[in-house]
mmCIF file of C-alpha atoms in Angstrom:
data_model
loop_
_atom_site.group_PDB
_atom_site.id
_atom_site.type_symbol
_atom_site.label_atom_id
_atom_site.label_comp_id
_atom_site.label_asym_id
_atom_site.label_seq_id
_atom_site.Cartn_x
_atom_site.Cartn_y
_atom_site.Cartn_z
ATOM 1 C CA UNK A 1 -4.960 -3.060 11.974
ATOM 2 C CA UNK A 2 -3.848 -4.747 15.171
ATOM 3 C CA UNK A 3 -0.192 -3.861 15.694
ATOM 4 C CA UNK A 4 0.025 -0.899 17.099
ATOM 5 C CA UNK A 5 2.863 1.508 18.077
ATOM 6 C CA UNK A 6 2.318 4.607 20.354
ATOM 7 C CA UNK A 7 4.534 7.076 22.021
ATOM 8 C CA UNK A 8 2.999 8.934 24.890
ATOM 9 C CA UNK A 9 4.022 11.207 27.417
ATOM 10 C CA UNK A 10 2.091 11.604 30.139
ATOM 11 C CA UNK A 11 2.526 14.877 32.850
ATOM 12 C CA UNK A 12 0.817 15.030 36.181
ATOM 13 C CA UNK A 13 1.159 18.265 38.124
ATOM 14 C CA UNK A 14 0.283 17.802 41.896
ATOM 15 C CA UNK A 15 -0.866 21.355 43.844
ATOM 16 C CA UNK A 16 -1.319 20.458 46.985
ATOM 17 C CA UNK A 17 -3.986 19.333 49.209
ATOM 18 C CA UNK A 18 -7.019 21.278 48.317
ATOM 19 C CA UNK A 19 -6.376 21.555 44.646
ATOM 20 C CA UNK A 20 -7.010 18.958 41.668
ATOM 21 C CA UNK A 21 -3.820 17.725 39.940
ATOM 22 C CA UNK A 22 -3.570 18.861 36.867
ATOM 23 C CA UNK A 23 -3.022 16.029 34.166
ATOM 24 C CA UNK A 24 -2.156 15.938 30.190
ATOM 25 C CA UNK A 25 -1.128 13.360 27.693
ATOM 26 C CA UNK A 26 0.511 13.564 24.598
ATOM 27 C CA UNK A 27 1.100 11.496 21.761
ATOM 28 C CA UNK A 28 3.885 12.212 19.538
ATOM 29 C CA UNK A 29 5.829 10.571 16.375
ATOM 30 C CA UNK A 30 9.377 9.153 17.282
ATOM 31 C CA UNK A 31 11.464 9.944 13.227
ATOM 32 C CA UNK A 32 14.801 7.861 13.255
ATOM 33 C CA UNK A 33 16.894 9.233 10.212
ATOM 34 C CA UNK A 34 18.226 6.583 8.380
ATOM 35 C CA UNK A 35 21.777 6.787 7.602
ATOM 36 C CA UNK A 36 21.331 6.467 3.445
ATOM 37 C CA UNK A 37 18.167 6.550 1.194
ATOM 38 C CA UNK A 38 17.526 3.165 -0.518
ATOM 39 C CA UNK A 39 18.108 2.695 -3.977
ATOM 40 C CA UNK A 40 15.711 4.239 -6.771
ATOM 41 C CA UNK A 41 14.408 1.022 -7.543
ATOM 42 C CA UNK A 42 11.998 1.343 -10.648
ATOM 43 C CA UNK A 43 9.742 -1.462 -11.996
ATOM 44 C CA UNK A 44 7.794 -2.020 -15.373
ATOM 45 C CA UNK A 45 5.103 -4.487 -15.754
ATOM 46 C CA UNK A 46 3.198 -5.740 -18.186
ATOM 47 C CA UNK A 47 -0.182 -7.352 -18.159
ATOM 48 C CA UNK A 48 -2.191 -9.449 -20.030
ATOM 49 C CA UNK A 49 -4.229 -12.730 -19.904
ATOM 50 C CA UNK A 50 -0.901 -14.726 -20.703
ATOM 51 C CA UNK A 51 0.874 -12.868 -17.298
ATOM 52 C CA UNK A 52 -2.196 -13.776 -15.297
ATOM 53 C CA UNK A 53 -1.652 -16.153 -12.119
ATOM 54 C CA UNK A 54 -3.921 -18.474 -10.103
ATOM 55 C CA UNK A 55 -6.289 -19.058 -13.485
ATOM 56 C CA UNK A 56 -7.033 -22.384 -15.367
ATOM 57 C CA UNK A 57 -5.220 -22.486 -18.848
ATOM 58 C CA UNK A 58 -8.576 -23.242 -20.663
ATOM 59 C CA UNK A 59 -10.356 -20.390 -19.096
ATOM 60 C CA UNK A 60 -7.516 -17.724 -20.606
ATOM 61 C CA UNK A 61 -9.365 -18.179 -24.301
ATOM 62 C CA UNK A 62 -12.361 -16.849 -22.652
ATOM 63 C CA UNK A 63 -10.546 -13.555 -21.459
ATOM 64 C CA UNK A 64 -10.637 -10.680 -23.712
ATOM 65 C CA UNK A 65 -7.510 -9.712 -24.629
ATOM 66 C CA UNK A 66 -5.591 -6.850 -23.405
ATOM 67 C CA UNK A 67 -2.130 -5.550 -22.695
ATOM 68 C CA UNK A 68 -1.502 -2.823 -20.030
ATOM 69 C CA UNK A 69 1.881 -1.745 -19.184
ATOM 70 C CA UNK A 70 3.526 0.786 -16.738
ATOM 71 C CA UNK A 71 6.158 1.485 -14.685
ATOM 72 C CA UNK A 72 6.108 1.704 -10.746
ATOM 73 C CA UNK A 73 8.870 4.977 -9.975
ATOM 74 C CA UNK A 74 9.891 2.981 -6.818
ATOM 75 C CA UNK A 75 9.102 -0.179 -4.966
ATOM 76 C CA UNK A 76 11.394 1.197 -1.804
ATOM 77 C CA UNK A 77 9.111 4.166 -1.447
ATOM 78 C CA UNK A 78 9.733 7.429 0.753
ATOM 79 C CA UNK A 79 6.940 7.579 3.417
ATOM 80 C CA UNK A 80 6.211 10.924 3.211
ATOM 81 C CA UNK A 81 6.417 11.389 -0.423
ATOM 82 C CA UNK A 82 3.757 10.209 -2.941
ATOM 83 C CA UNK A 83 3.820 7.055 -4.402
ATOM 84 C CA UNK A 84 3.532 7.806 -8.161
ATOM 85 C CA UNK A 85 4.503 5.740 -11.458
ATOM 86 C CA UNK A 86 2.421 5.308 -14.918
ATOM 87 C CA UNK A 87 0.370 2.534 -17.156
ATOM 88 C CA UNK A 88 -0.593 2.616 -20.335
ATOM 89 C CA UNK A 89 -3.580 0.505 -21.818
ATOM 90 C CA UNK A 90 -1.909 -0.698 -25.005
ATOM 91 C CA UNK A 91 -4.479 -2.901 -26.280
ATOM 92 C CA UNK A 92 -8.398 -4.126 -25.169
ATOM 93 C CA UNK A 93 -10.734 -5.782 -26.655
ATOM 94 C CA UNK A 94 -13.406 -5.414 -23.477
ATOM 95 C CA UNK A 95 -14.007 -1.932 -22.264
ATOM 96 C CA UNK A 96 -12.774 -0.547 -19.239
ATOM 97 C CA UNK A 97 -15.359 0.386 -16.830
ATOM 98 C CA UNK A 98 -11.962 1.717 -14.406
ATOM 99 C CA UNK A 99 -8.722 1.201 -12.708
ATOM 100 C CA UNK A 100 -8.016 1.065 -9.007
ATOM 101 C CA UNK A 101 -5.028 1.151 -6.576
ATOM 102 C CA UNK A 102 -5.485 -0.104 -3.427
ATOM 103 C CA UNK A 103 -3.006 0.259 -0.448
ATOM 104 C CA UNK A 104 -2.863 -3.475 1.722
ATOM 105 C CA UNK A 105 -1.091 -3.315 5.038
ATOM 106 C CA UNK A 106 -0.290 -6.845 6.152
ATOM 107 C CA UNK A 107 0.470 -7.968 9.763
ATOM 108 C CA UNK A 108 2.223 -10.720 10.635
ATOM 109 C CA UNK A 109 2.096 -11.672 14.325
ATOM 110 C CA UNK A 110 4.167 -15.035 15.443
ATOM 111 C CA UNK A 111 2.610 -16.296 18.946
ATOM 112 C CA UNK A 112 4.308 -18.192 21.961
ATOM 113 C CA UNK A 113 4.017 -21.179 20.107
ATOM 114 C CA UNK A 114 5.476 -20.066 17.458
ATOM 115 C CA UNK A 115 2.896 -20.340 14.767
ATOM 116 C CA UNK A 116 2.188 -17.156 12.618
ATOM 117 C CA UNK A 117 -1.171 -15.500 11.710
ATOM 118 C CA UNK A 118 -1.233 -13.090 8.955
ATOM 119 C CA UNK A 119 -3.858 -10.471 8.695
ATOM 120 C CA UNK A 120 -4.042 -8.374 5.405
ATOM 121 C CA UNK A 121 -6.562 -4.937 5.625
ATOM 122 C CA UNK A 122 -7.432 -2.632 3.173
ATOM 123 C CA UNK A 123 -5.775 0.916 3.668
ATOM 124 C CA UNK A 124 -6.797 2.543 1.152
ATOM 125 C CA UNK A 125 -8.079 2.651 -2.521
ATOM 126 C CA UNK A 126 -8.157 5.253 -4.719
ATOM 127 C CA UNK A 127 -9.627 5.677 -8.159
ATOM 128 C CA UNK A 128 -7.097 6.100 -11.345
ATOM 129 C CA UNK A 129 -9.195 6.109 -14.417
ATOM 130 C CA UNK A 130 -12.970 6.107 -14.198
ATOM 131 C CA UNK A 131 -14.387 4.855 -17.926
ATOM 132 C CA UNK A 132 -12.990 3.431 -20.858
ATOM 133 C CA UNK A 133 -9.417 5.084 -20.934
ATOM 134 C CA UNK A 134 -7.828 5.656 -24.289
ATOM 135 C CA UNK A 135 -5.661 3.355 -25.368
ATOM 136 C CA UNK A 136 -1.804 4.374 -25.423
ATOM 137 C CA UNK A 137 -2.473 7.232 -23.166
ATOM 138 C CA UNK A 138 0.278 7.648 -19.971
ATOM 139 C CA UNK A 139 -2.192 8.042 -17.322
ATOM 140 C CA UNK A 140 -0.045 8.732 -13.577
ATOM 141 C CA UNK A 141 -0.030 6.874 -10.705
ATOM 142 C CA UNK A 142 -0.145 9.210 -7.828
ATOM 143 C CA UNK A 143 -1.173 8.736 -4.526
ATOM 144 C CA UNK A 144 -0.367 9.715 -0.972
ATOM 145 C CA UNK A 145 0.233 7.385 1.846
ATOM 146 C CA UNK A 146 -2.186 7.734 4.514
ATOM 147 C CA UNK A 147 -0.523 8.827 7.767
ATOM 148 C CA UNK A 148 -2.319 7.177 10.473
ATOM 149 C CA UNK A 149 -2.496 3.773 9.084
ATOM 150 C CA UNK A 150 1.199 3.711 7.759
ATOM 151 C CA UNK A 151 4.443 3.313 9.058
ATOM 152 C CA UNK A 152 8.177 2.270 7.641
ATOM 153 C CA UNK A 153 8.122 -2.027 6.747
ATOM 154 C CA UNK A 154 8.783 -3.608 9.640
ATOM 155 C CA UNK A 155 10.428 -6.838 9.947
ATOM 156 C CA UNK A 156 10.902 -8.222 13.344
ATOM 157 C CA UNK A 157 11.219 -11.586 14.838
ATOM 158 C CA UNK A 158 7.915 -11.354 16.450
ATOM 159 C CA UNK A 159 5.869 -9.409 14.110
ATOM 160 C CA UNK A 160 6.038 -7.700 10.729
ATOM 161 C CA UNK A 161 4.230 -4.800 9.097
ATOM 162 C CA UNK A 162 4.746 -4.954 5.308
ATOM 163 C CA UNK A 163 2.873 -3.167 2.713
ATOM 164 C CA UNK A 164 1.736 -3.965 -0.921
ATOM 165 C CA UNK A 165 -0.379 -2.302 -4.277
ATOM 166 C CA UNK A 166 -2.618 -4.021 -5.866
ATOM 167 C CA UNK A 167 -3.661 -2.220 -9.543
ATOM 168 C CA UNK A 168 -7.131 -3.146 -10.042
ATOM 169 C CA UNK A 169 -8.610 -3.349 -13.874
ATOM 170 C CA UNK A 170 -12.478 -3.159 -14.277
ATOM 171 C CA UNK A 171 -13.447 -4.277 -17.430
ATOM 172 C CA UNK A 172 -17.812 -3.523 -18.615
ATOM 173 C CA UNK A 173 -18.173 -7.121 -19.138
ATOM 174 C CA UNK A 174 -17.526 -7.998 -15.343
ATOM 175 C CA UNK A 175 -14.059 -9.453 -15.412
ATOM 176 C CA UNK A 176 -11.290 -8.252 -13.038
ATOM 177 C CA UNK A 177 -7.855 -7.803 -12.852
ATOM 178 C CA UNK A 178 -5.389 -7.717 -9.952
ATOM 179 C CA UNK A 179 -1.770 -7.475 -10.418
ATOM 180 C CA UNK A 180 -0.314 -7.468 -6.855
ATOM 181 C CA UNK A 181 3.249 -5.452 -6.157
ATOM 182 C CA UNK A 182 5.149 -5.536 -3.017
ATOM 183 C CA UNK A 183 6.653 -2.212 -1.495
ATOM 184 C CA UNK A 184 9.060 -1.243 1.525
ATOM 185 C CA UNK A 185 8.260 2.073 3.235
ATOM 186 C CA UNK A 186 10.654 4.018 5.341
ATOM 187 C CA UNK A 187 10.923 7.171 6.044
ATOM 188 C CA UNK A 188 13.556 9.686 4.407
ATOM 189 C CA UNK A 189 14.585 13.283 5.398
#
């Protein structure tokens, strides 16, 4: 994490000549309320090895088959509320050793020369479904945004903070799969 955004205030009591100043500092959150709540935006997916990107066609008949849907509850999400939505492993040939969400804050700085470098970190990742899970069983999607490490998407001319999910599939036999989902954050009253 390298942008960084702090608000401090800083208070320096002087008491004369024989006395020590007395000094504190404070940080503290700045909360602009935003004139209307985005959209519910919900979004279903569906995965399988047809759906998959960035793999060779002659490598998908070596995939085991599956089919896992959901639905993501928002993908403008509330800051201070939990993130939450649903999948459902409809069909899978491989076992599923377990399923992941992990939280990606990326950071876009431009420099003088106007060039960008992107840095993507890890925020967090949080285990769904540990084992095989049964097939056509809801399992939720709920997870709560980590407060020092997030912030409202930020889209500047300089720099950007944007967030995404990535839900992470585990399968026994060693394979993975990563279905990546972009989200805004802001912050709602």
């Amino acid at each position: 994490v390298y942008v960084n955004v702090c608000y401090l205030i800083h208070c320096e009591c002087k008491r004369g000549v024989m006395k020590a100043p007395l000094e504190k500092e404070l940080e503290f959150i700045v909360e602009v309320p935003s004139d209307s709540p985005p959209a519910v935006d919900p979004r279903d997916f569906c995965i399988s090895p047809e759906s998959l990107e960035n793999i060779r066609a002659a490598s998908i008949s070596s995939i085991p088959r599956f089919v896992i849907a959901g639905k993501l509850h928002r993908q403008s999400c509330p800051i201070n509320s939990p993130f939450t939505g649903e999948f459902i492993i409809q069909q899978s040939e491989a076992i599923v050793r377990s399923v992941e969400l992990q939280l990606v804050r990326s950071e876009t700085i431009r420099d003088a020369s106007g060039s960008s470098q992107r840095e993507a970190t890890e925020i967090q990742v949080l285990q769904i479904a540990d084992g095989d899970v049964s097939h056509n069983l809801v399992v939720p999607i709920y997870m709560i945004f980590p407060r020092l490490f997030t912030c409202p998407t930020m889209i500047t001319e300089d720099f950007r903070i944007e967030f995404e999910l990535n839900l992470i599939v585990l399968f026994a036999d060693g394979y993975m799969v990563t279905e990546n989902f972009p989200i805004k954050l802001h912050r709602s009253h």
